[in-house]
Every structure is written in C-alpha cells, then in structure tokens.
Short mmCIF file of C-alpha atoms in Angstrom, two decimals:
data_model
loop_
_atom_site.label_atom_id
_atom_site.label_comp_id
_atom_site.label_asym_id
_atom_site.label_seq_id
_atom_site.Cartn_x
_atom_site.Cartn_y
_atom_site.Cartn_z
CA MET A 361 4.33 -31.92 -44.89
CA PRO A 362 7.64 -34.36 -45.52
CA ASN A 363 7.91 -34.99 -49.88
CA SER A 364 8.02 -38.08 -51.43
CA PHE A 365 11.43 -38.27 -50.75
CA THR A 366 11.55 -37.74 -47.20
CA ARG A 367 8.76 -40.46 -47.01
CA ILE A 368 10.77 -42.67 -49.02
CA LEU A 369 14.21 -41.99 -46.54
CA LEU A 370 11.95 -42.49 -43.34
CA LEU A 371 10.41 -45.94 -44.82
CA PHE A 372 14.06 -47.18 -45.56
CA SER A 373 14.87 -46.17 -42.35
CA LEU A 374 12.33 -47.69 -40.80
CA LEU A 375 12.90 -51.37 -42.54
CA VAL A 376 16.60 -50.70 -41.83
CA LEU A 377 16.60 -50.27 -38.14
CA LEU A 378 13.30 -53.42 -38.32
CA LYS A 379 15.81 -55.64 -40.19
CA VAL A 380 19.00 -54.82 -37.68
CA SER A 381 16.36 -55.40 -34.91
CA ALA A 382 15.57 -58.54 -36.26
CA LEU A 383 19.00 -59.78 -37.03
CA ALA A 384 19.90 -58.97 -33.10
CA GLN A 385 17.56 -61.04 -32.05
CA GLU A 386 18.27 -63.76 -34.46
CA THR A 387 22.34 -63.39 -33.44
CA ALA A 388 20.90 -63.34 -29.47
CA SER A 389 18.89 -66.45 -29.95
CA ALA A 390 21.70 -68.57 -31.89
CA ASP A 391 23.94 -67.55 -29.19
CA ALA A 392 21.23 -69.10 -26.11
CA THR A 393 21.10 -71.98 -28.23
CA ARG A 394 24.98 -72.39 -28.42
CA LYS A 395 25.26 -71.44 -24.70
CA ALA A 396 22.75 -74.42 -24.06
CA PHE A 397 24.32 -76.78 -26.26
CA LEU A 398 27.62 -76.47 -25.04
CA GLN A 399 26.37 -76.93 -21.18
CA LEU A 400 24.71 -80.28 -22.23
CA ILE A 401 27.72 -81.60 -24.18
CA ASP A 402 30.54 -80.14 -21.63
CA HIS A 403 32.71 -82.60 -19.64
CA PRO A 404 35.08 -81.55 -16.89
CA ARG A 405 38.46 -80.48 -18.76
CA VAL A 406 41.46 -82.49 -18.23
CA PRO A 407 45.14 -81.87 -19.59
CA LEU A 408 44.98 -83.58 -23.82
CA ALA A 409 48.15 -85.93 -22.89
CA SER A 410 48.92 -85.99 -26.00
CA VAL A 411 51.10 -89.38 -27.63
CA VAL A 412 52.34 -89.22 -31.27
CA LYS A 413 53.67 -92.32 -32.98
CA VAL A 414 55.16 -91.85 -36.17
CA LEU A 415 54.53 -94.70 -38.57
CA PRO A 416 55.95 -95.48 -41.80
CA ASN A 417 55.20 -93.54 -45.23
CA VAL A 418 51.72 -94.16 -47.14
CA ASP A 419 51.67 -93.57 -50.74
CA GLY A 420 54.80 -91.10 -49.81
CA LEU A 421 52.97 -89.32 -46.95
CA ARG A 422 53.46 -89.06 -43.65
CA GLN A 423 51.39 -91.19 -41.41
CA GLU A 424 51.30 -90.05 -37.40
CA GLN A 425 48.80 -92.43 -35.25
CA PHE A 426 48.09 -90.11 -32.08
CA THR A 427 45.58 -90.29 -28.94
CA TYR A 428 44.85 -87.40 -26.12
CA ALA A 429 42.66 -87.40 -23.79
CA THR A 430 38.67 -86.12 -23.08
CA GLU A 431 37.97 -87.21 -19.83
CA LYS A 432 39.34 -88.83 -17.50
CA THR A 433 38.62 -92.45 -18.53
CA GLN A 434 38.85 -91.58 -22.32
CA ARG A 435 41.38 -91.20 -25.02
CA VAL A 436 40.85 -90.62 -28.67
CA PRO A 437 42.48 -92.39 -31.03
CA GLY A 438 43.51 -91.02 -34.17
CA ILE A 439 45.38 -91.10 -37.70
CA LEU A 440 47.05 -88.05 -39.19
CA LEU A 441 48.41 -87.88 -43.19
CA LYS A 442 50.27 -85.03 -44.51
CA GLN A 443 53.21 -84.36 -46.80
CA GLU A 444 56.22 -84.08 -45.55
CA GLY A 445 57.60 -80.68 -44.21
CA ASN A 446 56.58 -78.51 -41.00
CA GLN A 447 55.15 -75.80 -42.64
CA ARG A 448 51.27 -74.64 -41.09
CA ARG A 449 48.57 -76.23 -43.22
CA SER A 450 44.88 -76.20 -43.11
CA VAL A 451 43.10 -79.21 -41.43
CA VAL A 452 40.13 -81.69 -42.65
CA VAL A 453 38.63 -83.99 -39.82
CA VAL A 454 36.95 -87.14 -41.19
CA LEU A 455 34.22 -88.22 -39.08
CA HIS A 456 32.93 -91.60 -40.17
CA GLY A 457 28.98 -93.26 -39.87
CA THR A 458 27.67 -95.93 -37.43
CA GLY A 459 29.43 -99.02 -37.58
CA GLY A 460 32.86 -97.43 -38.95
CA THR A 461 36.34 -96.37 -37.79
CA LYS A 462 39.41 -94.33 -38.69
CA GLU A 463 41.00 -96.77 -40.77
CA GLY A 464 38.21 -97.06 -42.85
CA GLN A 465 38.13 -93.19 -43.52
CA LEU A 466 41.96 -94.08 -45.34
CA SER A 467 41.17 -93.76 -49.05
CA VAL A 468 39.36 -90.20 -47.95
CA LEU A 469 42.85 -89.05 -46.09
CA LYS A 470 45.02 -89.82 -48.79
CA THR A 471 42.80 -87.65 -50.87
CA LEU A 472 43.15 -84.61 -48.87
CA ALA A 473 46.97 -85.30 -47.90
CA SER A 474 47.77 -85.49 -51.12
CA GLN A 475 46.19 -81.99 -52.01
CA GLY A 476 48.06 -80.60 -49.20
CA PHE A 477 45.54 -80.56 -46.24
CA ILE A 478 46.34 -82.09 -43.25
CA ALA A 479 43.83 -84.98 -43.07
CA ILE A 480 42.59 -86.68 -39.63
CA ALA A 481 40.22 -89.42 -39.15
CA ILE A 482 39.12 -90.25 -35.28
CA ASP A 483 37.52 -93.21 -33.99
CA ALA A 484 33.50 -92.66 -32.69
CA ARG A 485 32.35 -93.43 -29.12
CA TYR A 486 32.18 -96.98 -29.01
CA HIS A 487 33.49 -97.77 -32.70
CA GLY A 488 36.96 -98.76 -33.66
CA GLU A 489 39.51 -98.88 -31.18
CA ARG A 490 37.33 -98.18 -28.29
CA GLN A 491 35.08 -100.69 -28.08
CA THR A 492 35.02 -104.42 -27.44
CA GLY A 493 33.35 -106.80 -29.05
CA THR A 494 32.05 -106.44 -32.86
CA GLY A 495 29.67 -104.77 -35.03
CA SER A 496 27.74 -102.13 -33.30
CA THR A 497 26.63 -104.09 -30.26
CA GLN A 498 28.51 -102.01 -27.19
CA TYR A 499 27.37 -98.53 -29.18
CA VAL A 500 23.44 -99.62 -29.33
CA ALA A 501 23.68 -101.38 -25.22
CA ALA A 502 25.61 -98.14 -24.27
CA MET A 503 22.98 -96.11 -26.08
CA LEU A 504 20.07 -98.00 -24.28
CA GLN A 505 22.34 -97.35 -20.91
CA THR A 506 22.30 -93.64 -22.38
CA TYR A 507 18.11 -93.63 -22.07
CA ARG A 508 17.15 -95.54 -19.01
CA THR A 509 19.73 -93.66 -16.58
CA GLY A 510 20.68 -90.34 -18.76
CA GLN A 511 24.43 -90.77 -18.05
CA GLU A 512 26.35 -90.43 -21.30
CA HIS A 513 25.61 -89.33 -24.91
CA PRO A 514 27.52 -91.77 -26.79
CA PHE A 515 25.08 -91.29 -30.09
CA LEU A 516 26.33 -87.24 -31.04
CA TYR A 517 26.89 -85.52 -27.94
CA ASP A 518 29.97 -87.55 -26.62
CA THR A 519 32.04 -87.77 -29.85
CA VAL A 520 31.11 -83.75 -30.66
CA TRP A 521 32.93 -83.05 -27.29
CA ASP A 522 35.49 -85.27 -28.86
CA VAL A 523 36.01 -83.29 -31.50
CA LEU A 524 36.24 -80.16 -29.74
CA ARG A 525 38.31 -81.63 -27.99
CA LEU A 526 40.52 -82.23 -30.94
CA ILE A 527 40.39 -79.25 -32.02
CA ASP A 528 42.19 -78.07 -29.09
CA TYR A 529 44.96 -80.21 -29.71
CA LEU A 530 45.49 -79.58 -33.45
CA GLU A 531 45.94 -75.73 -31.69
CA THR A 532 49.02 -76.84 -29.85
CA ARG A 533 50.81 -78.75 -33.69
CA PRO A 534 53.17 -75.87 -35.17
CA ASP A 535 51.99 -77.48 -38.48
CA VAL A 536 48.60 -76.16 -38.12
CA ASP A 537 46.97 -73.14 -39.31
CA ALA A 538 43.93 -73.13 -36.80
CA SER A 539 42.21 -70.85 -38.67
CA ARG A 540 41.98 -73.02 -41.44
CA ILE A 541 39.81 -76.08 -40.07
CA GLY A 542 37.31 -77.94 -41.68
CA VAL A 543 35.02 -81.20 -40.87
CA ILE A 544 33.50 -83.03 -43.13
CA GLY A 545 31.83 -86.67 -41.79
CA PHE A 546 29.20 -89.33 -43.19
CA SER A 547 25.57 -90.60 -41.80
CA LYS A 548 26.37 -90.19 -38.04
CA GLY A 549 29.71 -88.34 -38.61
CA GLY A 550 27.64 -85.56 -41.07
CA MET A 551 25.34 -85.16 -37.68
CA GLU A 552 28.48 -84.74 -36.06
CA THR A 553 29.72 -82.46 -38.01
CA TYR A 554 27.33 -80.02 -38.26
CA LEU A 555 26.55 -80.11 -34.24
CA ALA A 556 30.39 -79.59 -33.52
CA ALA A 557 30.39 -76.44 -36.17
CA ALA A 558 27.30 -74.90 -34.76
CA VAL A 559 28.79 -75.15 -31.26
CA ASP A 560 32.32 -74.03 -31.66
CA PRO A 561 33.48 -71.10 -34.32
CA ARG A 562 37.04 -72.64 -34.96
CA ILE A 563 35.86 -74.65 -37.03
CA ALA A 564 36.09 -72.35 -40.62
CA VAL A 565 33.88 -75.22 -42.78
CA ALA A 566 31.51 -77.64 -42.25
CA VAL A 567 30.27 -80.37 -45.04
CA PRO A 568 28.23 -83.05 -43.04
CA MET A 569 27.43 -85.64 -46.28
CA ILE A 570 23.47 -87.51 -45.86
CA GLY A 571 23.72 -86.25 -42.33
CA VAL A 572 20.26 -84.98 -41.83
CA GLN A 573 18.10 -87.71 -40.43
CA SER A 574 14.24 -87.60 -39.53
CA PHE A 575 14.48 -90.11 -36.62
CA ARG A 576 10.85 -91.15 -38.02
#
C-alpha cells in the first residue's frame, strides 16, 4: 500500500494534470473564439497607402495628420502628437465615444504625448471627417441599414477593423516601438478597445473606460 506521502504526491499530480488540461481547453476555446471574431470583422486587405502631413507644433509637441486605407472605399483620418525626436516610443491609441471625434481627444493626446508617448486618435466609422451632416443621424441610419441588409457593421466591428489596420500602419513607422502599443477608449470606444485587444495580441495594454453595456 502506498504511504501517506505517496498518496499526497499522486493526488497533487492528478490536480496538476487536471489544471493543465483545463487551461489547454480554455486556450483552445479562446483561440477558436478569437478566430471566429476575426472572420466576422475581416475585410479584404488593401494597401495602407498612408499619407502624413506635418502641422505646426501644438504646445511644443509635434503634430501630424495622417490617413490610411482599410477598404477600397474607406480611408481613416487620424491625429498624432509626440515629443520631437525619432527614437522609438510607446504608443497609446485613444478611441472616442458615440458622437465624438478625434479632435475631441486632443486634451488626452497632449497629456500622453507630454509624458513621452506617441498619442493617436482616429475618427470612427460615420464620425468626424467620416460623416456627412451633423450629429449621429448618419451613424444611426447606417446601423439600421445593417439591421435590414446585413451589410457593414458600423457599430463597433468596422472600427475594430480600422484599429487593427492602424496597428499595421504603426508597425511601418520607424519611431514606433511595436511591442508597446496600448489602446484606451471611452464608451463606444471602450467596447472597441476590449474587442480589438481580444482579437489582436499586438495590443499590449487595453484600458476600456465605461465600455461595458447591458444593451437592455
């Protein structure tokens, strides 16, 4: 008969094996979920064709406007602030909420850039430069159109795709430390933040602010 120590050792080994098996199942489940979500938001990849314009400094910070392509008919406009110099820096992407714009995030961008980050904001689908008219009328109409036709995903998913392509663009910049890219978002942008981080391991840090909804 095995002694007490042997029984404990066997029990411990069994618990370890069960834990390893459970972790493997969780990993497989997470990988399957990530793959399924990526297929849901995926679009045919087009060349980024990025265009950058340097603007006058703001509060002593270098300011750039840029655009990049995410689809044949979609170009995403963005703002970038950073301290002068070409050394590689960590990046924080700031995602606005419903009805917001990239310009509305300038105070956050200035705070981040003054701390040494490259700070970036983009306009979400049907927001800022990517809308016609005023308010959220076009955005709401696009969501209704999706509900009726299944075309596009203007609420969350299409902008998540834009964020993934933004990271593709950031990886092309010599001043970006691609291993240190973080995203912070507010409300709608908060939801886009955790969805993007769930599907793209290149996002090292995700900070969703008031981004959990019940949709009641």
